[in-house]
XYZ file of C-alpha atoms in Angstrom:
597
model
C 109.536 124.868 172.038
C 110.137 125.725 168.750
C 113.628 123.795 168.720
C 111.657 120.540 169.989
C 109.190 121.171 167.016
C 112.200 121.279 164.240
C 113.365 118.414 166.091
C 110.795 116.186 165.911
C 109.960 117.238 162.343
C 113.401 116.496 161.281
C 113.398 112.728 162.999
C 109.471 111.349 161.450
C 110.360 112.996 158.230
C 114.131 112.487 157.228
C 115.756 109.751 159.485
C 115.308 107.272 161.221
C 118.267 105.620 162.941
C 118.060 101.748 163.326
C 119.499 100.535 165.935
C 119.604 96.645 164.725
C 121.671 97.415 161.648
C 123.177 101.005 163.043
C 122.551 102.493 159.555
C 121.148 105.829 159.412
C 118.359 105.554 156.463
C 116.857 108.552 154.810
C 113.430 108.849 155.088
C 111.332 110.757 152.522
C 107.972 111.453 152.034
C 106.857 112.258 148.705
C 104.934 115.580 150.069
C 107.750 116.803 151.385
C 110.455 115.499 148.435
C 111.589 117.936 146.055
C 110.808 115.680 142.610
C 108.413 118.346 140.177
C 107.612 116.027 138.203
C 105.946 117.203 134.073
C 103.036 115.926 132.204
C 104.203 116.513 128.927
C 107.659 116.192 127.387
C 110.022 119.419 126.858
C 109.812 120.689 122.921
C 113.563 120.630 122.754
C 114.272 117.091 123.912
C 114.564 114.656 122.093
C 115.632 111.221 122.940
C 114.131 109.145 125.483
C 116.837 109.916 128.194
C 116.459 113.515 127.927
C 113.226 113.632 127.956
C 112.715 111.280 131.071
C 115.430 112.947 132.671
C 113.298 116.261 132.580
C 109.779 114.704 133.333
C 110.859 112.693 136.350
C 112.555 115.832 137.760
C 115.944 114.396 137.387
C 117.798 117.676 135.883
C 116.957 121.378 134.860
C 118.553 123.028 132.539
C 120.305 125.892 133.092
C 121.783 126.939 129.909
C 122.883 124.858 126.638
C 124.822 121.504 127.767
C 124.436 122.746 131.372
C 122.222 120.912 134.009
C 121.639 121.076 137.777
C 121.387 117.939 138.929
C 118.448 117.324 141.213
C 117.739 115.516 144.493
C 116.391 112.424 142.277
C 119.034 112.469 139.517
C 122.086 112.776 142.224
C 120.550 109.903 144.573
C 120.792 107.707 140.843
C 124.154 109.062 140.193
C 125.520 108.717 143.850
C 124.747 104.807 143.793
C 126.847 104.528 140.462
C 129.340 106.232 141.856
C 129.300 103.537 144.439
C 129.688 101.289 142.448
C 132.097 102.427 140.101
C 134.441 103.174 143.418
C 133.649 100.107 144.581
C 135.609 98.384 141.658
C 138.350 101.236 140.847
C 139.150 99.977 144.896
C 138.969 96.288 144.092
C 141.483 96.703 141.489
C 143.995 99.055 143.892
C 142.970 102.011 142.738
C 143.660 105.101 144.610
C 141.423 107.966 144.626
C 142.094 111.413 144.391
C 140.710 114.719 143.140
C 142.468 116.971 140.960
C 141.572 120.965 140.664
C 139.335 122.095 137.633
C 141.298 125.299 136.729
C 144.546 124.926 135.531
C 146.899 126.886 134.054
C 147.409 126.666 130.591
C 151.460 126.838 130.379
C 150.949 123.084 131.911
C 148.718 122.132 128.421
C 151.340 123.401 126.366
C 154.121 121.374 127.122
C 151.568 118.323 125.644
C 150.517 120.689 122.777
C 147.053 119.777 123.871
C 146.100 123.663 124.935
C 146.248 124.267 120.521
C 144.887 120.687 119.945
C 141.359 121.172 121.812
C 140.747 124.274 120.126
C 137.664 126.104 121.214
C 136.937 123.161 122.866
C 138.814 124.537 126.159
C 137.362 126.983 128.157
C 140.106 129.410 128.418
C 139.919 132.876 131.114
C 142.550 134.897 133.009
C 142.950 134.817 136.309
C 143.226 138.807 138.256
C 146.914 138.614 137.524
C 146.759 138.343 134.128
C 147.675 134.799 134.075
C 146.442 132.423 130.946
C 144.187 129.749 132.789
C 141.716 126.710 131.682
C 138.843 124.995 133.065
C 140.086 120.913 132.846
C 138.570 118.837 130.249
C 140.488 116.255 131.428
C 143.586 115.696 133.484
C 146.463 113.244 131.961
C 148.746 116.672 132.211
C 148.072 117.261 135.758
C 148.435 113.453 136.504
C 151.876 113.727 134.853
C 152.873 116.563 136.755
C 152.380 114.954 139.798
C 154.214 111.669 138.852
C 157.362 114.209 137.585
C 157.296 115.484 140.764
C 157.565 112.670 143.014
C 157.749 109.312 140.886
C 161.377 108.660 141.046
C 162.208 104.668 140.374
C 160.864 102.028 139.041
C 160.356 101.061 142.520
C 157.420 103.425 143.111
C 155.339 101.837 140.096
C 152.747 100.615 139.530
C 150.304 102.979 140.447
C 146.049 104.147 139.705
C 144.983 106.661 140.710
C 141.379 107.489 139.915
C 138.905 110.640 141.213
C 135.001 112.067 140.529
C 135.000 115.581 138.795
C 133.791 118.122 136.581
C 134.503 117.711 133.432
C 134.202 121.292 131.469
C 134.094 121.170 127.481
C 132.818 123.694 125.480
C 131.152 121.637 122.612
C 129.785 123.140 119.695
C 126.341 121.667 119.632
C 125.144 120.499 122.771
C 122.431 118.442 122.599
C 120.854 115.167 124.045
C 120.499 116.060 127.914
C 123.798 114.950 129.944
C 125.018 112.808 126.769
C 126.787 115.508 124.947
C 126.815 118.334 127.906
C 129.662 121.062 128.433
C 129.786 120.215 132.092
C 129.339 116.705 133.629
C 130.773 114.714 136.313
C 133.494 111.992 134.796
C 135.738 109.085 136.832
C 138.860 108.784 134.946
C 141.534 106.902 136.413
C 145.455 106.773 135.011
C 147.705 104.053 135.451
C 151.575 104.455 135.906
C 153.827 101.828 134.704
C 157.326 101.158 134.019
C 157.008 99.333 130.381
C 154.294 98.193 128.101
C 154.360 94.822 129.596
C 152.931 96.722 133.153
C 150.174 98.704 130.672
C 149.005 95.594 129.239
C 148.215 94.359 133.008
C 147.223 97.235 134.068
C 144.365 98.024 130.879
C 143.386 94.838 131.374
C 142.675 95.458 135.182
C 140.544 98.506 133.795
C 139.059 96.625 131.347
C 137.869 93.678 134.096
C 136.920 96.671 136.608
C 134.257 98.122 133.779
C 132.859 94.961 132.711
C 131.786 94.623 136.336
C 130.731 98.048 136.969
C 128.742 97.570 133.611
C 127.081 94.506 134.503
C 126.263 95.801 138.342
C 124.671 98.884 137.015
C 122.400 96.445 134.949
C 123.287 97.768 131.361
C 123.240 95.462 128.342
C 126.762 96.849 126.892
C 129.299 95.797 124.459
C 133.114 96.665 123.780
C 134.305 98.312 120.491
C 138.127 98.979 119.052
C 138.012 102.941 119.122
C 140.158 105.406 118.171
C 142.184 107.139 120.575
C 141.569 110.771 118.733
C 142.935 113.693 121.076
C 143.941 111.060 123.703
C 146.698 109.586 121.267
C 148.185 106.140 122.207
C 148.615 103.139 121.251
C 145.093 101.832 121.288
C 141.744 102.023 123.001
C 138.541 100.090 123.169
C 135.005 101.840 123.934
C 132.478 100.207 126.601
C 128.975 101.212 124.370
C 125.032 100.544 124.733
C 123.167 100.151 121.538
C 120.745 103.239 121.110
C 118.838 104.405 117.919
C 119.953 107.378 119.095
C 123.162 106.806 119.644
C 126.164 109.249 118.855
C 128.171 106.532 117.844
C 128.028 104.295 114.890
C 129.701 100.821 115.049
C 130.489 98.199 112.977
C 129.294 94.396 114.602
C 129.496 91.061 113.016
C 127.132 88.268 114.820
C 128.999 85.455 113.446
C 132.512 86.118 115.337
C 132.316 89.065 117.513
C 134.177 91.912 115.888
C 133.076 94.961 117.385
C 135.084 98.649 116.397
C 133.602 101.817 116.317
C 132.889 103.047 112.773
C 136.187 105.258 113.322
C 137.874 102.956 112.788
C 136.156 99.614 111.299
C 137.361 97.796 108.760
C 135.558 95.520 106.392
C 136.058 93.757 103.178
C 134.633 95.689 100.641
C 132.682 94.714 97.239
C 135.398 94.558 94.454
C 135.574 96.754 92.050
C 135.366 95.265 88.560
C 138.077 96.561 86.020
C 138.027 93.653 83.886
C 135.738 95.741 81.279
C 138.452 98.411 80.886
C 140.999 96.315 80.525
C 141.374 96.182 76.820
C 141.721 99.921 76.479
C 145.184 99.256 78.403
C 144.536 102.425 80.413
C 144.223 105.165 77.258
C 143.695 108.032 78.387
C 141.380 110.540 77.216
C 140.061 113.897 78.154
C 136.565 114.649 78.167
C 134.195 117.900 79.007
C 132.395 117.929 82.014
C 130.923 121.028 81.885
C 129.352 122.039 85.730
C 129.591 118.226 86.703
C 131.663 118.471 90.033
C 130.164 115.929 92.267
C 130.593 112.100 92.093
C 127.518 111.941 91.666
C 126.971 114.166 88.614
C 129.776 113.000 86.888
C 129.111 109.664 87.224
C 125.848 110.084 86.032
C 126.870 112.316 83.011
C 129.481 109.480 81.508
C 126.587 106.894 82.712
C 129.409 104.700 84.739
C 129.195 103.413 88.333
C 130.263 105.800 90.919
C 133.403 103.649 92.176
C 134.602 103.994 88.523
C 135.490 107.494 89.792
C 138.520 108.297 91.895
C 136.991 111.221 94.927
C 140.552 113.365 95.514
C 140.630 115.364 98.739
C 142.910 118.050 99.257
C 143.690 118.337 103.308
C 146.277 120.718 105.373
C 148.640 118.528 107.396
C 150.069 120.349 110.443
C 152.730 121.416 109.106
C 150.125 123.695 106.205
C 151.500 121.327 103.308
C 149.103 120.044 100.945
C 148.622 116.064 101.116
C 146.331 114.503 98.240
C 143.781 111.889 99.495
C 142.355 109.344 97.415
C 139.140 106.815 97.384
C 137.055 105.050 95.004
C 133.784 107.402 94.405
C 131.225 105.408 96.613
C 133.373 105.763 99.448
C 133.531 108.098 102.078
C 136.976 109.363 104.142
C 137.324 108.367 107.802
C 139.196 111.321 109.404
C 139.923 108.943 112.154
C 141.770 107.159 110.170
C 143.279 109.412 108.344
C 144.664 110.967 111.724
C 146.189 108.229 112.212
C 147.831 107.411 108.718
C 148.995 111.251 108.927
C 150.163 111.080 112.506
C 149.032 114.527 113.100
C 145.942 116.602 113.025
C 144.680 118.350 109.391
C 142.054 120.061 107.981
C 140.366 120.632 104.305
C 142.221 123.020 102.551
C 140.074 125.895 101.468
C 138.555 126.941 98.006
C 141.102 129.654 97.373
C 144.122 127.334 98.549
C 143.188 124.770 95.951
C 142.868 127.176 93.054
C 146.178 128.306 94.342
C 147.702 125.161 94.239
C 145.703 123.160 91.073
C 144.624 126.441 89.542
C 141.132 125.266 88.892
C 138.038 123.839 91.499
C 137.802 121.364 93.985
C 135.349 119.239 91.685
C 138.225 118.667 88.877
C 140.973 117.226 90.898
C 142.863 114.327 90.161
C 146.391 112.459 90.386
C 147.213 112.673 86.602
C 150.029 115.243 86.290
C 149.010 117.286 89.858
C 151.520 119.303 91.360
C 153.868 117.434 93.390
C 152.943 116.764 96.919
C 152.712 113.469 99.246
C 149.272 111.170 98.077
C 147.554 108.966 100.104
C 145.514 106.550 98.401
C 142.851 104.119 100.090
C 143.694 99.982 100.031
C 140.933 99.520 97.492
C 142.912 101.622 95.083
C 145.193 99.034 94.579
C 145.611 98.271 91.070
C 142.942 100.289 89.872
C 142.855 100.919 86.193
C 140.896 102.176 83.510
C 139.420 105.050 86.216
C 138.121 108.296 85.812
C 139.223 111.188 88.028
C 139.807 114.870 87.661
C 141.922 116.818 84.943
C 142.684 119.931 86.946
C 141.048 122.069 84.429
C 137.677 123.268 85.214
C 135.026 121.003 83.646
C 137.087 118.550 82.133
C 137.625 114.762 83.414
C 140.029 112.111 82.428
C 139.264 108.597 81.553
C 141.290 105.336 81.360
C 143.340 106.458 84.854
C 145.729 103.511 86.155
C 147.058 103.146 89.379
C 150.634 102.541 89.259
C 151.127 103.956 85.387
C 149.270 107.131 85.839
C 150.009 108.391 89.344
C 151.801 106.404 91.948
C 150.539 106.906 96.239
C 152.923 107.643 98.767
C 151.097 104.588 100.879
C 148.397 102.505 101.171
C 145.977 102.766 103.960
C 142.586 101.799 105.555
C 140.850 105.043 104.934
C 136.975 104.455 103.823
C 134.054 104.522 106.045
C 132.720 100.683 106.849
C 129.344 100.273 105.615
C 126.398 98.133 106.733
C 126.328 94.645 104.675
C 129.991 94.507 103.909
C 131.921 91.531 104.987
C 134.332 91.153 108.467
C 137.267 91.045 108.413
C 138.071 88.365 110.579
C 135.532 85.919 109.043
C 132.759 85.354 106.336
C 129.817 86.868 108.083
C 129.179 90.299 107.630
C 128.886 93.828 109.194
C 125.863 95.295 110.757
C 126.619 99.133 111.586
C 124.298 100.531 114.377
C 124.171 103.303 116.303
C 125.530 103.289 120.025
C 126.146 105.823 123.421
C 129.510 105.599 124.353
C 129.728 104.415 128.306
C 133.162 104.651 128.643
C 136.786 104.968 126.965
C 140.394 102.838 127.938
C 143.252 104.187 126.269
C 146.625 102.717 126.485
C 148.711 106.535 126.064
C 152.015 104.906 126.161
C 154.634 107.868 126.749
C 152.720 110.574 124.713
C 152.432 112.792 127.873
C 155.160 111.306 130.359
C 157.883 111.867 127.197
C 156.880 115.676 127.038
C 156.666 116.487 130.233
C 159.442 115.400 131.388
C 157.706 112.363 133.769
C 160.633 110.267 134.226
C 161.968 107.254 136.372
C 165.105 105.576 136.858
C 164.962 101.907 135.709
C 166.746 98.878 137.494
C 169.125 99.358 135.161
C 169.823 102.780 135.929
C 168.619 104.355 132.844
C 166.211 106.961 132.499
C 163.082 106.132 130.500
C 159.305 107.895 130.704
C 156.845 106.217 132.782
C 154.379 104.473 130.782
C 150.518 105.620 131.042
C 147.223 104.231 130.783
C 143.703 106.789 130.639
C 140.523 105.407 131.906
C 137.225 107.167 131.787
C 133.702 106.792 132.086
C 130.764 109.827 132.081
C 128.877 109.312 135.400
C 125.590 110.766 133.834
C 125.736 108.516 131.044
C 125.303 105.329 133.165
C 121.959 106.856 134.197
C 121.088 108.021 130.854
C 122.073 104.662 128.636
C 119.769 102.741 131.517
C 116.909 105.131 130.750
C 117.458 104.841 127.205
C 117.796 100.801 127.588
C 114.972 100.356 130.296
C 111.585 102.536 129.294
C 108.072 102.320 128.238
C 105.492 104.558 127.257
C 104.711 105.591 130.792
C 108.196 106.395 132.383
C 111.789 104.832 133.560
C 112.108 101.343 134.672
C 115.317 101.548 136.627
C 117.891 99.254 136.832
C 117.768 98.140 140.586
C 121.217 98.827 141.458
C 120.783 102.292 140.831
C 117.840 103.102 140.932
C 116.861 106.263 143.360
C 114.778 103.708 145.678
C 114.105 100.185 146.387
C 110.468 100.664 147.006
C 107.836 103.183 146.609
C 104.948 102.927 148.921
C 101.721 104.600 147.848
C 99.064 105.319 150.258
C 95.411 105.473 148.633
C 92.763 107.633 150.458
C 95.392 108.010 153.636
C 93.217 110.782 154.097
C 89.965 109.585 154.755
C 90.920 106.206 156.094
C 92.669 105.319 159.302
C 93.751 101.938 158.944
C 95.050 102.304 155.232
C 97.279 105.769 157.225
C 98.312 103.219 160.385
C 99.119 100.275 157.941
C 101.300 102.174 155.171
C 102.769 103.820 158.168
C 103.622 100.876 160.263
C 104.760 99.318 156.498
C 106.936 102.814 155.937
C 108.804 102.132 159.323
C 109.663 98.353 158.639
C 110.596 98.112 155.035
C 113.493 101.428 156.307
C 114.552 99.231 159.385
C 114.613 96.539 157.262
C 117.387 98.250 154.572
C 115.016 99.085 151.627
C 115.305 102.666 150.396
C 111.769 104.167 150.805
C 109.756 106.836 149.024
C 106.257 107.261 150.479
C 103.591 108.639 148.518
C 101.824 110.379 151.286
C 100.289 113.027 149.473
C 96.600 114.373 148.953
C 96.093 113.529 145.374
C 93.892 111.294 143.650
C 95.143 107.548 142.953
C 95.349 107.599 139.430
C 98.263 110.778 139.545
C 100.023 108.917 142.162
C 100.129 106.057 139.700
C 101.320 107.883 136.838
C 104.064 109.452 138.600
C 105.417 105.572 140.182
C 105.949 104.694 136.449
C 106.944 107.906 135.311
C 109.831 107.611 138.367
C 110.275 104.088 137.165
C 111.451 102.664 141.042
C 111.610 99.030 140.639
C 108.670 97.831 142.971
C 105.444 100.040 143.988
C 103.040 98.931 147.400
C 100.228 99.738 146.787
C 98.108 100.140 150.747
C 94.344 100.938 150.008
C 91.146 100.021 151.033
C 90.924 97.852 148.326
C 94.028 95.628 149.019
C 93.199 95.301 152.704
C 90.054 94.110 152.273
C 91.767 91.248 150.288
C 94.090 90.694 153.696
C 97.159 92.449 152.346
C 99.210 94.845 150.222
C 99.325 95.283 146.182
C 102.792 94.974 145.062
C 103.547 95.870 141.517
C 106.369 95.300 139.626
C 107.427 97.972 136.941
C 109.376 96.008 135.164
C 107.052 93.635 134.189
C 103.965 95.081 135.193
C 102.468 92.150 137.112
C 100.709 93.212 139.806
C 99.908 90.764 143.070
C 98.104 90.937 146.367
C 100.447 89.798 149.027
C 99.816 89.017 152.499
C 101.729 92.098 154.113
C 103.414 89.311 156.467
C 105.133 88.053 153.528
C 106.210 91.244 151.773
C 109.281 91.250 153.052
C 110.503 87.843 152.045
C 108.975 88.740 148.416
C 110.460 92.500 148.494
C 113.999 90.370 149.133
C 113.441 86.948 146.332
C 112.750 89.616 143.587
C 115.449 91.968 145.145
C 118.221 89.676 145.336
């Protein structure tokens, strides 16, 4: 008896098996759906994404940067997944899943186990062995191809997989945007030269354009830089957001797109014409306290790029390089990574006064100790500057580039700022802020060289196998379309991934038979029919069943009441433009499938 009962419980409320299209459809019923939905928004979030995310019953937090995802959130997240496989397949990718834990010997041999820092979760296993919980997988990918890619004959290959990504960051914020756990698909290409990359990043570049465009996201592409990855290049797939992580640099007139990282623009320039006549004479003046660019400039009353900033880093190798911009600028370290071609840090207050034997806000060129300088591209030719004297509280005037101190190099290392010109053409530069949607990197033979990830080429030479690294963050498709598609009362979800086609709200089911036998009858057809169903069967009164349809944000909400029957149909509204129409229920179905389609 009480088998039968579970039975036939489990049938009217979960499935329903159609026999036409021999799916089996879910069936859910918003009484018995696990969705706790809030009324008001969580204290600590933020940003429209996070705080949807919460009130719709999407995630729960369990601790900083970690989230269980719930039934609604994973039903969202399983349909870009779909997708996502859907196009890694179309473009002969081959999935896979790779473990989480790894030991940490294996991150060595790339150097990466140092490079990520605290970012790595690191533990031991019971045999004392040094292990890690993955933040990403090129290493294990190599390992694999060392293993058993041989020749040039096995290649090309893709391999791609869904998995936890764990990263201890250091300020977790934003809901699943900047999260120490979340689900990533990164894929890795194997190649025999850089002509097979090129085909194969632009295969993953194709493959996320689609993906982007199915998922219904208004997205752009940015140059990036390739950071921790290293490379040869990389291009981010990004949604503007004014709360964005990101900032990057856009002109309207031709198309340039980069990340602010590493932007380039064509500055204001710098007028030395005025100092000119002094023929660069130096002289040393007191300024007593004044450390900043700021204060000094203001205590000699000149224009703060009249100043040269000097900033003492670290390489990786703990020798002192000198880095130089004009005063209004600000230092990229992106781009200084990749002038130095290795990581770096500031050097500390006591390693300065070591080295210059006076404060970090007295530096300058003229007569420092010796040691490689790195000057900015808008330092070119400079004269009649003021920078630094190495003594505490003095400055020098009348500094020229080229007489007074001579760079090392030349490079691109300011910050881009809004209403400077592009680089490729005479409009100019708008910097917003973005959410990153997903990374290409072309790695070369940064991992396959130290790891030994060889093949035999048809000339019968040994050479590395050339890689490509292709991600994108599951949970931020779903939060960039929240953070794209909203309104004051909820989510309006994309329809490809959105949790379900339809919800059907029942008003006074209750009290009135034919509204229960229609929306029932209604329930049953629009499931055999293919539409994803949630039915809002419960006891409640209309106007919190409304609240929560936009607060859910599902693309189109029947309405079955008392009202709407009387008026020989069904009210069908449509959240993403709000119009609301009484349609025969005869024709709901073709209307359901002209808006759908």
């Amino acid at each position: 008896m009480l088998d039968n009962l579970l039975k036939k419980a489990y049938i009217s409320v979960y499935s329903n098996y159609n026999e036409k299209s021999k799916k089996h459809l879910i069936i859910m019923r918003l009484s018995r759906a696990f969705i706790p939905t809030l009324k008001e928004t969580p204290a600590d979030a933020v940003i429209p994404s996070h705080q949807l995310m919460i009130r719709s019953g999407m995630i729960k937090q369990l601790a900083a940067g970690i989230y269980s995802e719930l039934p609604f959130e994973w039903k969202a997240a399983l349909k870009a997944i779909g997708i996502v496989r859907e196009e890694m397949n179309r473009i002969g990718g081959q999935e896979l899943f790779l473990p989480i834990l790894n030991p940490v010997d294996v991150w060595e041999e790339t150097g990466r186990a140092t490079d990520f820092g605290d970012e790595m979760f690191r533990l031991k296993d019971r045999k004392n062995h040094q292990m890690c919980l993955a933040p990403t997988h090129e290493e294990i990918i190599c390992d694999i191809a060392r293993t058993y890619i041989r020749s040039y004959r096995d290649l090309p290959q893709i391999w791609y997989q869904f998995q936890s990504k764990m990263r201890d960051e250091p300020r977790p914020r934003s809901g699943v945007l900047r999260a120490r756990q979340f689900i990533m698909k990164d894929a890795y290409s194997l190649d025999v030269d850089e002509e097979g990359l090129d085909a194969s990043y632009q295969l993953h570049a194709g493959a996320y354009r689609r993906m982007f465009d199915r998922c219904g996201l208004d997205f752009f592409e940015v140059g990036a830089s390739s950071g921790l990855m290293g490379g040869t290049g990389s291009q981010e797939f990004m949604v503007e957001s004014p709360h964005g992580e990101d900032h990057t640099a856009r002109c309207d007139k031709c198309g340039y797109a980069a990340n602010l990282e590493v932007a380039s623009s064509k500055p204001p320039q710098i007028d030395d014409s005025a100092q000119d006549e002094s023929q660069g004479d130096l002289e040393r003046v007191a300024t007593p306290e004044k450390r900043t660019i700021e204060e000094v400039s203001g205590f000699l009353k000149i224009a703060p790029e009249r100043l040269i900033k000097t900033i003492i880093i670290m390489a990786g190798d703990e020798k002192p390089v000198m880095v130089l911009l004009s005063g209004d600028d600000e230092l990229q370290e992106a781009k200084l990574l990749s002038a130095l071609g290795e990581t770096s840090r500031p050097a500390h207050p006591d390693e300065i006064k070591e080295i210059f034997g006076c404060e970090a806000g007295f530096l300058g060129p003229y007569k420092a100790p010796k040691m490689r300088i790195i000057a900015d591209n808008r330092l070119k030719g400079a004269s009649g500057r003021v920078t630094g004297a190495n003594e505490d509280h003095y400055h020098i005037t009348g500094v020229d580039e080229g007489r007074h101190f001579q760079p090392d190099s030349f490079e691109d290392l300011r910050t881009a700022k809004d209403g400077e010109g592009c680089p490729n053409c005479q409009g100019t530069l708008h910097v917003t802020n973005a959410i990153e949607l997903g990374h290409i990197f072309k790695l070369g033979t940064k991992y396959s060289s130290s790891m030994g990830a060889n093949i035999l080429h048809e000339n019968g030479k040994e050479r590395p196998i050339v890689m490509g690294s292709y991600g994108i963050g599951i949970g931020r498709i779903l939060a960039c379309a929240i953070e794209s598609n909203h309104d004051e009362f909820g989510i309006i979800w994309p329809e490809n991934i959105s949790p379900y086609d339809v919800i059907l709200i029942g008003i006074n089911l209750e009290n009135d038979e034919k509204v229960q036998q229609k929306a029932d009858s209604l329930y049953e057809q629009l499931q055999s029919e293919g539409f994803d169903v949630l039915f809002d069967d419960r006891n409640v009164r209309p106007g919190f069943k409304f609240k929560d349809a936009d607060l859910l944000g599902i693309p189109y909400q029947v309405i079955v009441s008392p009202k709407s029957l009387e008026q020989g149909g069904v009210e069908v509204k449509v959240r993403l433009s709000g119009e609301r129409t009484v349609i025969n229920s005869d024709n709901l179905l073709n209307f359901l499938r002209g808006n759908h389609e």
